[in-house]
PDB file of C-alpha atoms in Angstrom:
ATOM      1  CA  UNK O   1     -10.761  30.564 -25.376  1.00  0.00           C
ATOM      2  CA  UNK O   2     -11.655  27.737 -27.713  1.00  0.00           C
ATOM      3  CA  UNK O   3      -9.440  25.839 -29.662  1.00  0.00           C
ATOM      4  CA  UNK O   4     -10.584  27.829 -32.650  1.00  0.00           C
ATOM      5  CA  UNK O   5      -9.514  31.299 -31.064  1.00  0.00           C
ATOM      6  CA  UNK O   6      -6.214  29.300 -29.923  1.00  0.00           C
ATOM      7  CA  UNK O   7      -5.306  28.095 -33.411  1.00  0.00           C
ATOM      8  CA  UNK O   8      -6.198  31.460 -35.166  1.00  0.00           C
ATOM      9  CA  UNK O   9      -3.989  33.233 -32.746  1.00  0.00           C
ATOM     10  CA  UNK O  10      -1.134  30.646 -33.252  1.00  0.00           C
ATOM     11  CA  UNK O  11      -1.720  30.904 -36.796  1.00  0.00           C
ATOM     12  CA  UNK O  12      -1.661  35.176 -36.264  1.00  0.00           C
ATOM     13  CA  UNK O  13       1.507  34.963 -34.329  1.00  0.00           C
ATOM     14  CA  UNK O  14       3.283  32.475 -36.753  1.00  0.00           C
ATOM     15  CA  UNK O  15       2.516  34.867 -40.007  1.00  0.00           C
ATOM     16  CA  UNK O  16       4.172  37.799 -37.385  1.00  0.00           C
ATOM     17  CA  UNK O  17       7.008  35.879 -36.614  1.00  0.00           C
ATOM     18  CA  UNK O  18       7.743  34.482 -40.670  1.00  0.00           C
ATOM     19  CA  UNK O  19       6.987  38.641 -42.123  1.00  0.00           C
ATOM     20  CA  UNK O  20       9.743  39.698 -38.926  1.00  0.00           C
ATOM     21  CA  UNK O  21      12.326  37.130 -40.030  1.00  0.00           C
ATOM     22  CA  UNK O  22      12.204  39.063 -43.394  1.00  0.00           C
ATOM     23  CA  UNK O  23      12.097  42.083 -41.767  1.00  0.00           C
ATOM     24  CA  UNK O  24      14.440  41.696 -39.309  1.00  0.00           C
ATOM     25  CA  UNK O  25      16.652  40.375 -42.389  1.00  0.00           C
ATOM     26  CA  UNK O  26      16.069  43.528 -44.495  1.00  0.00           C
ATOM     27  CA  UNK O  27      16.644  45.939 -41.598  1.00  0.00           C
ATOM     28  CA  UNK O  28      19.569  45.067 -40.318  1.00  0.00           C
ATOM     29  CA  UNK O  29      21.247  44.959 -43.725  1.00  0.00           C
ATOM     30  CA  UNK O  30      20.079  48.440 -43.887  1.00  0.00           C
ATOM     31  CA  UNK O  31      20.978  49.472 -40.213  1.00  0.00           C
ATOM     32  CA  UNK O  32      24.790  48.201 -41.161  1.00  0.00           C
ATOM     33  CA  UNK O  33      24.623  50.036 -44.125  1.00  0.00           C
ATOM     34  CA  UNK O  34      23.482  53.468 -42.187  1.00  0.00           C
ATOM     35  CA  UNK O  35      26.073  52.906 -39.370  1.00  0.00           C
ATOM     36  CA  UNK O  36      28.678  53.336 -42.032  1.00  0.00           C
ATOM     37  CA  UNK O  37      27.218  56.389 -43.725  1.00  0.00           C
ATOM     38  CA  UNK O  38      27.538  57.553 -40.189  1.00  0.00           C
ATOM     39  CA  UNK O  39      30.966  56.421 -39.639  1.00  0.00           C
ATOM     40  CA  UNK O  40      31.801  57.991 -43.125  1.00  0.00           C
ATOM     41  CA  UNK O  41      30.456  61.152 -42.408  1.00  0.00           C
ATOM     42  CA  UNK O  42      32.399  61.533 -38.661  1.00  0.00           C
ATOM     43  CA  UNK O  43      35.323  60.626 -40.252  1.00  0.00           C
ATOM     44  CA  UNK O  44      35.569  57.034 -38.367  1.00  0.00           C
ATOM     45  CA  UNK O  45      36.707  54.241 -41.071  1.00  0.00           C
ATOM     46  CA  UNK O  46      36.207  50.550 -39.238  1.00  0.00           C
ATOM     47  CA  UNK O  47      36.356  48.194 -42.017  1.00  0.00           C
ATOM     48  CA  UNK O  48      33.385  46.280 -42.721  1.00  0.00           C
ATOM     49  CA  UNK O  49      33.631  42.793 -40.534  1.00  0.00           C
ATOM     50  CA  UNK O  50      31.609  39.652 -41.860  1.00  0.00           C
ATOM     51  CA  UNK O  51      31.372  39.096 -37.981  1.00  0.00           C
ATOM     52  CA  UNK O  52      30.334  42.601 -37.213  1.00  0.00           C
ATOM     53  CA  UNK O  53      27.962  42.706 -40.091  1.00  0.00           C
ATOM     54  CA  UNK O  54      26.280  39.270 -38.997  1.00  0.00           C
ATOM     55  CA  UNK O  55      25.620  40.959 -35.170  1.00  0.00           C
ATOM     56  CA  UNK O  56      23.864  44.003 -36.462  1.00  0.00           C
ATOM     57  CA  UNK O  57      21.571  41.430 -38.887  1.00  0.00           C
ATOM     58  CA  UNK O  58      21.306  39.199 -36.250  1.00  0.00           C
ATOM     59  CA  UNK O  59      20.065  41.915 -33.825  1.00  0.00           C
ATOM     60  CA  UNK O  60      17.491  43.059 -36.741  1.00  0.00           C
ATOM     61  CA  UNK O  61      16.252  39.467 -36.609  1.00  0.00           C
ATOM     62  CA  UNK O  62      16.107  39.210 -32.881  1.00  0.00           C
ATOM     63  CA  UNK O  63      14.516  42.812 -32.926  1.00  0.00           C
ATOM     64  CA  UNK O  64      11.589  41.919 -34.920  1.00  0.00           C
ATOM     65  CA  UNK O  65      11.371  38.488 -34.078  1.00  0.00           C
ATOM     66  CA  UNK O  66      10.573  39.831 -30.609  1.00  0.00           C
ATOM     67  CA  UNK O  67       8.438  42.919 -31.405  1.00  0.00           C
ATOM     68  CA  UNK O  68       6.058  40.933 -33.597  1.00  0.00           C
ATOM     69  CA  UNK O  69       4.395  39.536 -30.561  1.00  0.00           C
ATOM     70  CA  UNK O  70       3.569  43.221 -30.251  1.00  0.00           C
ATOM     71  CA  UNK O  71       2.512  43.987 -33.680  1.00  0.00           C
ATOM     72  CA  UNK O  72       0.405  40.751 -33.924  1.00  0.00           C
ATOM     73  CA  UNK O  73      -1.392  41.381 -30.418  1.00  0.00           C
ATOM     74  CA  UNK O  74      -2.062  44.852 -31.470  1.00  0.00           C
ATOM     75  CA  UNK O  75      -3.160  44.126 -35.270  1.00  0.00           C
ATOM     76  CA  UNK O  76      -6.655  45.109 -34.535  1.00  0.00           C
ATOM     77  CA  UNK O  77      -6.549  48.089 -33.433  1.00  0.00           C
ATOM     78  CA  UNK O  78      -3.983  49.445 -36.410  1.00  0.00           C
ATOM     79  CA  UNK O  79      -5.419  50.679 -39.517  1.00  0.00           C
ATOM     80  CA  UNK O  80      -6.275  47.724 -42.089  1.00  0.00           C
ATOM     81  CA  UNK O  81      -4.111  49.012 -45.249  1.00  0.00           C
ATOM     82  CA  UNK O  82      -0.866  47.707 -44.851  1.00  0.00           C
ATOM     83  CA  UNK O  83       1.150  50.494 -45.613  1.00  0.00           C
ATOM     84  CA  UNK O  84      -1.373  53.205 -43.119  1.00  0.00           C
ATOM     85  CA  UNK O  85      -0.545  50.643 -40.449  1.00  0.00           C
ATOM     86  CA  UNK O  86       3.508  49.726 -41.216  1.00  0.00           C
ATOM     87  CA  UNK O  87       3.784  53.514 -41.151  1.00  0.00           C
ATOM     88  CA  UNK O  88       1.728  53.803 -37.679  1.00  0.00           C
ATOM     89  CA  UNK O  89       3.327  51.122 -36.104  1.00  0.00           C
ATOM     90  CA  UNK O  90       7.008  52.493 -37.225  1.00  0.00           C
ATOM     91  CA  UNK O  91       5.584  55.351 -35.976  1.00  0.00           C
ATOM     92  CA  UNK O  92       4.884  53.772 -32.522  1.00  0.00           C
ATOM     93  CA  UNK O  93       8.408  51.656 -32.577  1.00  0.00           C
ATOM     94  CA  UNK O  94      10.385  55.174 -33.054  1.00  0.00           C
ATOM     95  CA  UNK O  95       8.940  56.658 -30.245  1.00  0.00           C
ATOM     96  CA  UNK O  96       9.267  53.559 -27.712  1.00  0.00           C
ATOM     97  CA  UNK O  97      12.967  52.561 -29.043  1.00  0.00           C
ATOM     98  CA  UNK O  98      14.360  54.801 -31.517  1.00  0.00           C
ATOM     99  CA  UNK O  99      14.266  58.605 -29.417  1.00  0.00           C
ATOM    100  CA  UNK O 100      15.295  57.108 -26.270  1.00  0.00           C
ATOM    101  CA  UNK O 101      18.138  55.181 -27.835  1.00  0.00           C
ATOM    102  CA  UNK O 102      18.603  58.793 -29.928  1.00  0.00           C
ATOM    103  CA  UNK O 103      18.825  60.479 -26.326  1.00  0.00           C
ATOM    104  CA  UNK O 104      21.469  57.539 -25.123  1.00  0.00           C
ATOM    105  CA  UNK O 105      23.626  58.588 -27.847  1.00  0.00           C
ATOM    106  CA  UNK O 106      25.648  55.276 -27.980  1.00  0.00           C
ATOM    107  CA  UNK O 107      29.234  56.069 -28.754  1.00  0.00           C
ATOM    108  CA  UNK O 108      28.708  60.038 -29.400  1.00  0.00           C
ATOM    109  CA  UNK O 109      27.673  59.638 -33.550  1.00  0.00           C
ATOM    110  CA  UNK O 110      24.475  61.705 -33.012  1.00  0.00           C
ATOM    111  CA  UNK O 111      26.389  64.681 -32.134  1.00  0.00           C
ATOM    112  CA  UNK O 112      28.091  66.919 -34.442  1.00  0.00           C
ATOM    113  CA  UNK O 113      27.267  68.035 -37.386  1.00  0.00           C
ATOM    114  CA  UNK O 114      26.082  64.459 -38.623  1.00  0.00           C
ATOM    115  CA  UNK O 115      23.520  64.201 -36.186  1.00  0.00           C
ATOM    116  CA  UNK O 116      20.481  65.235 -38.640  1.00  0.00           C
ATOM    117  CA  UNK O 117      21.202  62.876 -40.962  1.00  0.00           C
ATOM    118  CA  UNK O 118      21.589  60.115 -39.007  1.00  0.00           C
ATOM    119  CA  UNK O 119      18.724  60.752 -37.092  1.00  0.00           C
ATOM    120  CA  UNK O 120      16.974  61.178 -40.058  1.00  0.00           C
ATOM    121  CA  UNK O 121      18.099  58.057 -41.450  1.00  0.00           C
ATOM    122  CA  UNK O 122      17.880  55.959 -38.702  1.00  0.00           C
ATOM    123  CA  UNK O 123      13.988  57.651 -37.733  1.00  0.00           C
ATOM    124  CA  UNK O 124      13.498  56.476 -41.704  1.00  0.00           C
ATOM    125  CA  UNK O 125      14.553  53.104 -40.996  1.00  0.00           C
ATOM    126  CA  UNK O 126      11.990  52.710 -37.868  1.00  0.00           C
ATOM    127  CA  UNK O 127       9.181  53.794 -40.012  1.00  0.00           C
ATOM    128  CA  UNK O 128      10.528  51.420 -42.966  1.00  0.00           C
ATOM    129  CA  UNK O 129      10.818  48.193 -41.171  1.00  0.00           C
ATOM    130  CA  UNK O 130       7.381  49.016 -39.985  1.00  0.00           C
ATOM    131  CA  UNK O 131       6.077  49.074 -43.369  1.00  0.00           C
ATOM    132  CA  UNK O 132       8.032  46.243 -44.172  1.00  0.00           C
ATOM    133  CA  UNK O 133       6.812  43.985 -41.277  1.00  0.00           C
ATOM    134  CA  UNK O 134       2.852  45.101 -42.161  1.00  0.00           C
ATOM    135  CA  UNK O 135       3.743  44.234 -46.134  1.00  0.00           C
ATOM    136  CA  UNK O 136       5.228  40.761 -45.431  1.00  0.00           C
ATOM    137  CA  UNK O 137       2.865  39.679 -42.544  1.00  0.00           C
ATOM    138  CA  UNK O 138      -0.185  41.332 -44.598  1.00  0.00           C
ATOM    139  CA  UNK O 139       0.898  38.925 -47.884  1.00  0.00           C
ATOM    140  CA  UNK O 140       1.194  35.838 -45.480  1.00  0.00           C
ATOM    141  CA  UNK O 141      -2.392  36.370 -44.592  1.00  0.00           C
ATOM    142  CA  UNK O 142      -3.574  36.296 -47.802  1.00  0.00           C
ATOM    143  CA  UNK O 143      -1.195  33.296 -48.637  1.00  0.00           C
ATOM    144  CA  UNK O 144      -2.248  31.237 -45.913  1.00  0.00           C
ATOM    145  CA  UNK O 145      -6.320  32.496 -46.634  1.00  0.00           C
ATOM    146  CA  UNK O 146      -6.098  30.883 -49.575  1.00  0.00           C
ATOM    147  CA  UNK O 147      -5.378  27.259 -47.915  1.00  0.00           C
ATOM    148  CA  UNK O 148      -5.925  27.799 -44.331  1.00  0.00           C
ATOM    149  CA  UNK O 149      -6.271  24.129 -43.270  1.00  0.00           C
ATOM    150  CA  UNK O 150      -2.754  23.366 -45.218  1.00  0.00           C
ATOM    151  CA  UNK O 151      -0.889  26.815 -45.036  1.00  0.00           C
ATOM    152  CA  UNK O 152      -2.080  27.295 -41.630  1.00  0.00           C
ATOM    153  CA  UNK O 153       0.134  23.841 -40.180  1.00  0.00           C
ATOM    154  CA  UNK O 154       3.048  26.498 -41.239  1.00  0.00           C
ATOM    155  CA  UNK O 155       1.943  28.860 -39.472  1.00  0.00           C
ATOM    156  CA  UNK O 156       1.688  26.899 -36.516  1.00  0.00           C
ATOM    157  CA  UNK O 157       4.799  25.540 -36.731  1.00  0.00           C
ATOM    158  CA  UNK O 158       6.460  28.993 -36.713  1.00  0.00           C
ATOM    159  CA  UNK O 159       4.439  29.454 -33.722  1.00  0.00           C
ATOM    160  CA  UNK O 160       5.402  27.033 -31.998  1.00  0.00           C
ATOM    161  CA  UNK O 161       9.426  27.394 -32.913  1.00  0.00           C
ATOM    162  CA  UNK O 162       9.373  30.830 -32.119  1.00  0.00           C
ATOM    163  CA  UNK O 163       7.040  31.733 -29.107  1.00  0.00           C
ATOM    164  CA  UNK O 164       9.693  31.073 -26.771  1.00  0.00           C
ATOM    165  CA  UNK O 165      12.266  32.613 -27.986  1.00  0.00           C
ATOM    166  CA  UNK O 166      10.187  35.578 -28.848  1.00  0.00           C
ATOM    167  CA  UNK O 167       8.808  36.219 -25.358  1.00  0.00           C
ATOM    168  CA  UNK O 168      11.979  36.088 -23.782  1.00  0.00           C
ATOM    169  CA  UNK O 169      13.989  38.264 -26.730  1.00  0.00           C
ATOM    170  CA  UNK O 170      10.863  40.743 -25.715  1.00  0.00           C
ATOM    171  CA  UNK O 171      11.616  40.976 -21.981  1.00  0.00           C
ATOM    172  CA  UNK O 172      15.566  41.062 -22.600  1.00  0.00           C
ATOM    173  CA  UNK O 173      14.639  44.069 -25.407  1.00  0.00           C
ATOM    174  CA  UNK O 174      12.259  45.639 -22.495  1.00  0.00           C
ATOM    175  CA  UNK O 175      14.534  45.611 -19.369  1.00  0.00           C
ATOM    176  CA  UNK O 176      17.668  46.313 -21.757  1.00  0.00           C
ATOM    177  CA  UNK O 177      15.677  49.993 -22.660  1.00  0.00           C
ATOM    178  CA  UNK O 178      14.934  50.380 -19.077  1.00  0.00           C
ATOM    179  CA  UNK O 179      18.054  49.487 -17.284  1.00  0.00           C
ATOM    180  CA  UNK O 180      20.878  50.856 -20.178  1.00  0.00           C
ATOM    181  CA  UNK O 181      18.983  53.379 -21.726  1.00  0.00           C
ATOM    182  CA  UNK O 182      16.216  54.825 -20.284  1.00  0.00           C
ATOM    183  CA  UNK O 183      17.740  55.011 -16.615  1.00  0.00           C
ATOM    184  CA  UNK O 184      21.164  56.631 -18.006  1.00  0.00           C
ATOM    185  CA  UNK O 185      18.622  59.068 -19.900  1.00  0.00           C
ATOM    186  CA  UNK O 186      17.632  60.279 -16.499  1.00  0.00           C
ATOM    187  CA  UNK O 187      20.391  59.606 -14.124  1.00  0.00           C
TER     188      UNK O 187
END
């Protein structure tokens, strides 16, 4: 690969990793918020925690922050409208993550007479942050397009803070699903 191709794809993954901070940010506010309609509706009251609250953000962050290596590598081959390909790739994210971790029922709240809603909510919110994640890395392209040699040093830089941490957030995330949920799915 030329330098070129090498800097383009830094600059691709950077714009993933800035629109998944904001993503990340904006879905696990919303997850928190969800877990307590849920906790509301099975009659479960645990007070809102600042620390709690900052672990369920935090894991939207690391969420996304890992899974945009995914949505950057596969960019190509999604739809080019921002909101066909959000909706595709929340799509995609439900049915790797979300149904398996519906199946692992964590702590019993998807059973009862609750469970539609929250599944309904919570499918809602995979399809959401996808949109969200194509909408904020889809306005960073057209950001950085506008001053590539400039806006693109950025880019790299977000690259280069967060490649590490974003490949190994990825393989945690991917032999988590296998070993916790996917195994005690079919054990």
């Amino acid at each position: 690969m030329k330098t070129a191709g090498i800097r383009a794809l830094g600059i691709k993954l950077g714009i993933g990793f800035i629109a998944a901070l904001g993503t990340g940010l904006l879905t696990g506010i919303l997850l928190r918020v969800i877990m307590r309609v849920v906790a509301l509706l099975i009659d479960r009251l645990p007070g809102f925690s600042f620390g709690g609250t900052m672990f369920v953000i935090f894991t939207g962050v690391v969420f996304f922050l890992a899974n945009s290596l995914i949505f950057t590598l596969i960019n190509n081959w999604l739809p080019k409208w921002w909101l066909p390909k959000g909706l595709l790739y929340g799509s995609i994210n439900l049915l790797v993550y979300g149904i398996p971790l519906f199946l692992f029922n964590p702590e019993g709240a998807l059973f009862g007479p609750q469970a539609p809603l929250a599944i309904a909510m919570f499918s809602l919110l995979f399809l959401a942050s996808g949109a969200t994640l194509a909408l904020g890395a889809n306005r960073l392209e057209v950001w950085v397009r506008h001053n590539e040699a400039k806006r693109g040093v950025y880019m790299l830089v977000s690259f280069f803070l967060f490649i590490v941490p974003a490949i190994l957030l990825l393989g945690t995330i991917v032999v988590d699903m296998v070993r916790k949920t996917i195994l005690s799915i079919w054990l």
